Short mmCIF file of C-alpha atoms in Angstrom, two decimals:
data_model
loop_
_atom_site.label_atom_id
_atom_site.label_comp_id
_atom_site.label_asym_id
_atom_site.label_seq_id
_atom_site.Cartn_x
_atom_site.Cartn_y
_atom_site.Cartn_z
CA MET A 209 7.76 73.00 -6.63
CA LYS A 210 6.86 76.99 -6.02
CA ASN A 211 4.19 76.76 -8.78
CA TRP A 212 2.69 73.88 -6.51
CA MET A 213 3.05 75.63 -2.93
CA LEU A 214 1.41 78.95 -4.54
CA THR A 215 -1.44 77.36 -5.75
CA ILE A 216 -1.76 75.78 -2.68
CA GLY A 217 -2.17 78.71 -0.48
CA VAL A 218 -3.75 80.54 -3.10
CA PHE A 219 -6.89 77.94 -2.37
CA PHE A 220 -6.35 78.15 1.52
CA PHE A 221 -6.59 81.75 0.87
CA ALA A 222 -9.79 81.23 -1.06
CA LEU A 223 -11.34 79.18 1.63
CA SER A 224 -10.52 81.09 4.27
CA ILE A 225 -12.26 84.50 2.81
CA GLN A 226 -15.21 82.19 2.11
CA ALA A 227 -15.47 81.39 5.64
CA GLN A 228 -15.70 85.22 6.59
CA SER A 229 -19.47 85.75 5.68
CA VAL A 230 -21.80 86.83 6.73
CA ILE A 231 -24.65 84.21 4.85
CA GLY A 232 -25.16 81.51 8.69
CA LYS A 233 -27.15 81.44 10.91
CA TRP A 234 -26.15 83.78 14.53
CA LYS A 235 -27.31 84.43 17.54
CA THR A 236 -28.81 86.93 19.02
CA ILE A 237 -27.84 89.18 22.06
CA ASP A 238 -29.30 91.35 23.38
CA ASP A 239 -27.53 94.62 23.72
CA GLU A 240 -29.32 95.50 26.97
CA THR A 241 -29.16 92.14 28.96
CA GLY A 242 -26.96 89.89 27.33
CA GLU A 243 -29.67 87.59 26.67
CA ALA A 244 -29.62 85.02 23.45
CA LYS A 245 -32.76 85.49 22.36
CA SER A 246 -33.13 84.03 19.20
CA VAL A 247 -31.37 82.57 16.24
CA VAL A 248 -30.93 84.44 12.45
CA GLU A 249 -30.80 82.42 8.80
CA ILE A 250 -29.03 85.61 7.37
CA TYR A 251 -28.71 84.25 3.12
CA GLU A 252 -28.61 85.50 -0.16
CA LYS A 253 -31.15 85.93 -2.32
CA SER A 254 -31.00 87.96 -5.91
CA GLY A 255 -27.56 90.02 -4.49
CA LYS A 256 -29.11 90.90 -1.78
CA VAL A 257 -29.15 89.92 2.46
CA TYR A 258 -32.18 88.46 4.43
CA GLY A 259 -32.38 87.22 8.01
CA LYS A 260 -34.77 85.52 8.65
CA VAL A 261 -35.56 84.18 12.39
CA VAL A 262 -34.99 79.97 12.77
CA GLU A 263 -34.95 79.70 16.47
CA ILE A 264 -36.88 81.76 19.41
CA LEU A 265 -34.63 80.32 22.28
CA ARG A 266 -36.13 81.53 25.26
CA ALA A 267 -39.09 79.19 26.06
CA ASP A 268 -40.94 81.53 27.55
CA HIS A 269 -40.94 83.31 24.14
CA LYS A 270 -41.31 80.22 21.47
CA LYS A 271 -44.71 80.45 20.64
CA ASP A 272 -44.66 84.78 20.42
CA VAL A 273 -46.54 86.44 17.35
CA CYS A 274 -46.55 89.86 15.74
CA THR A 275 -49.24 92.03 17.61
CA LYS A 276 -46.90 94.99 17.22
CA CYS A 277 -46.76 94.40 12.96
CA GLU A 278 -48.38 96.13 10.06
CA GLY A 279 -49.73 94.79 7.48
CA ALA A 280 -49.47 91.29 6.42
CA ASP A 281 -46.60 89.98 8.91
CA LYS A 282 -49.85 91.40 11.83
CA ASN A 283 -50.46 88.63 14.11
CA LYS A 284 -47.69 86.15 12.02
CA PRO A 285 -45.85 84.03 14.12
CA ILE A 286 -42.39 85.60 15.11
CA LEU A 287 -41.00 82.14 14.03
CA GLY A 288 -40.17 81.96 10.13
CA LEU A 289 -40.06 85.88 10.24
CA ASN A 290 -37.82 88.01 8.02
CA ILE A 291 -36.82 90.89 10.19
CA ILE A 292 -33.14 91.50 8.04
CA ASN A 293 -34.05 92.90 4.31
CA GLY A 294 -32.39 94.23 1.58
CA LEU A 295 -29.31 94.72 2.75
CA LYS A 296 -26.74 94.81 -0.81
CA LYS A 297 -22.60 94.27 -0.07
CA ASP A 298 -20.86 97.30 0.15
CA GLY A 299 -17.02 96.99 0.34
CA ASP A 300 -16.10 95.33 4.05
CA GLU A 301 -20.38 96.03 4.28
CA TYR A 302 -23.83 94.92 4.26
CA SER A 303 -26.29 97.86 3.90
CA GLY A 304 -29.22 99.42 2.07
CA GLY A 305 -31.80 98.24 3.64
CA THR A 306 -33.58 97.58 7.18
CA ILE A 307 -33.79 95.82 9.84
CA PHE A 308 -37.04 95.06 12.19
CA ASP A 309 -37.95 94.78 15.70
CA PRO A 310 -40.66 92.63 15.97
CA THR A 311 -40.94 93.63 20.01
CA THR A 312 -41.51 96.67 19.08
CA GLY A 313 -43.23 96.48 15.83
CA LYS A 314 -40.62 99.23 14.26
CA LYS A 315 -38.31 99.23 11.58
CA TYR A 316 -34.63 100.84 11.68
CA LYS A 317 -32.11 101.45 8.48
CA CYS A 318 -29.39 99.28 8.95
CA TYR A 319 -25.98 97.51 8.20
CA ILE A 320 -23.93 94.58 9.14
CA THR A 321 -20.21 93.53 9.66
CA LEU A 322 -17.82 90.76 10.60
CA GLU A 323 -15.54 91.06 13.94
CA SER A 324 -14.50 88.00 12.80
CA ALA A 325 -15.57 84.69 11.27
CA ASP A 326 -17.59 84.07 14.42
CA LYS A 327 -18.60 87.15 15.33
CA LEU A 328 -21.63 89.43 13.04
CA LYS A 329 -21.55 93.59 14.17
CA LEU A 330 -25.45 94.47 13.79
CA ARG A 331 -26.02 98.39 13.90
CA GLY A 332 -30.33 99.37 13.44
CA TYR A 333 -30.72 103.30 13.17
CA ILE A 334 -32.70 106.50 12.11
CA GLY A 335 -32.04 108.35 9.92
CA ILE A 336 -27.95 108.38 10.37
CA SER A 337 -26.39 105.82 12.41
CA ILE A 338 -24.79 107.32 15.59
CA MET A 339 -28.85 107.72 16.11
CA GLY A 340 -29.16 104.11 16.64
CA ARG A 341 -27.78 101.02 18.66
CA THR A 342 -25.55 97.94 17.84
CA GLN A 343 -25.38 94.24 18.87
CA TYR A 344 -22.83 91.56 18.28
CA TRP A 345 -24.15 88.26 16.87
CA THR A 346 -22.43 84.87 17.28
CA ARG A 347 -21.97 82.15 14.98
CA VAL A 348 -24.16 79.26 14.98
CA LYS A 349 -21.05 75.99 15.01
CA ASN A 350 -23.04 73.14 12.81
#
């Protein structure tokens, strides 16, 4: 009986850890206005984490294009644009990649961590992390 209870406990513990993943859809919240702007889907590919804009929440911006982007992304729709690129898991955080702000056309180093199962802390910075901005995104419930 004890072994059976232990097995069930380990199973539920494993499920709770799996549920606390950065993978999924997140509502982006502007750190200056508090406004929800978009939904970004964070996914894993070849051991790295990426994020793509899958929904634009503000009606007057749904058809915006990236006029300040450089290279192949210039004048592409923001909807569908990859904005998080190449983050690697390092303990409880994902780092070593970049985040792109399509509004300004600027790319920043970044790291992300889970504050809770439904709250993501994202820090974008230039140089060292003290020189940057933090946003908190909320998980989109299915």
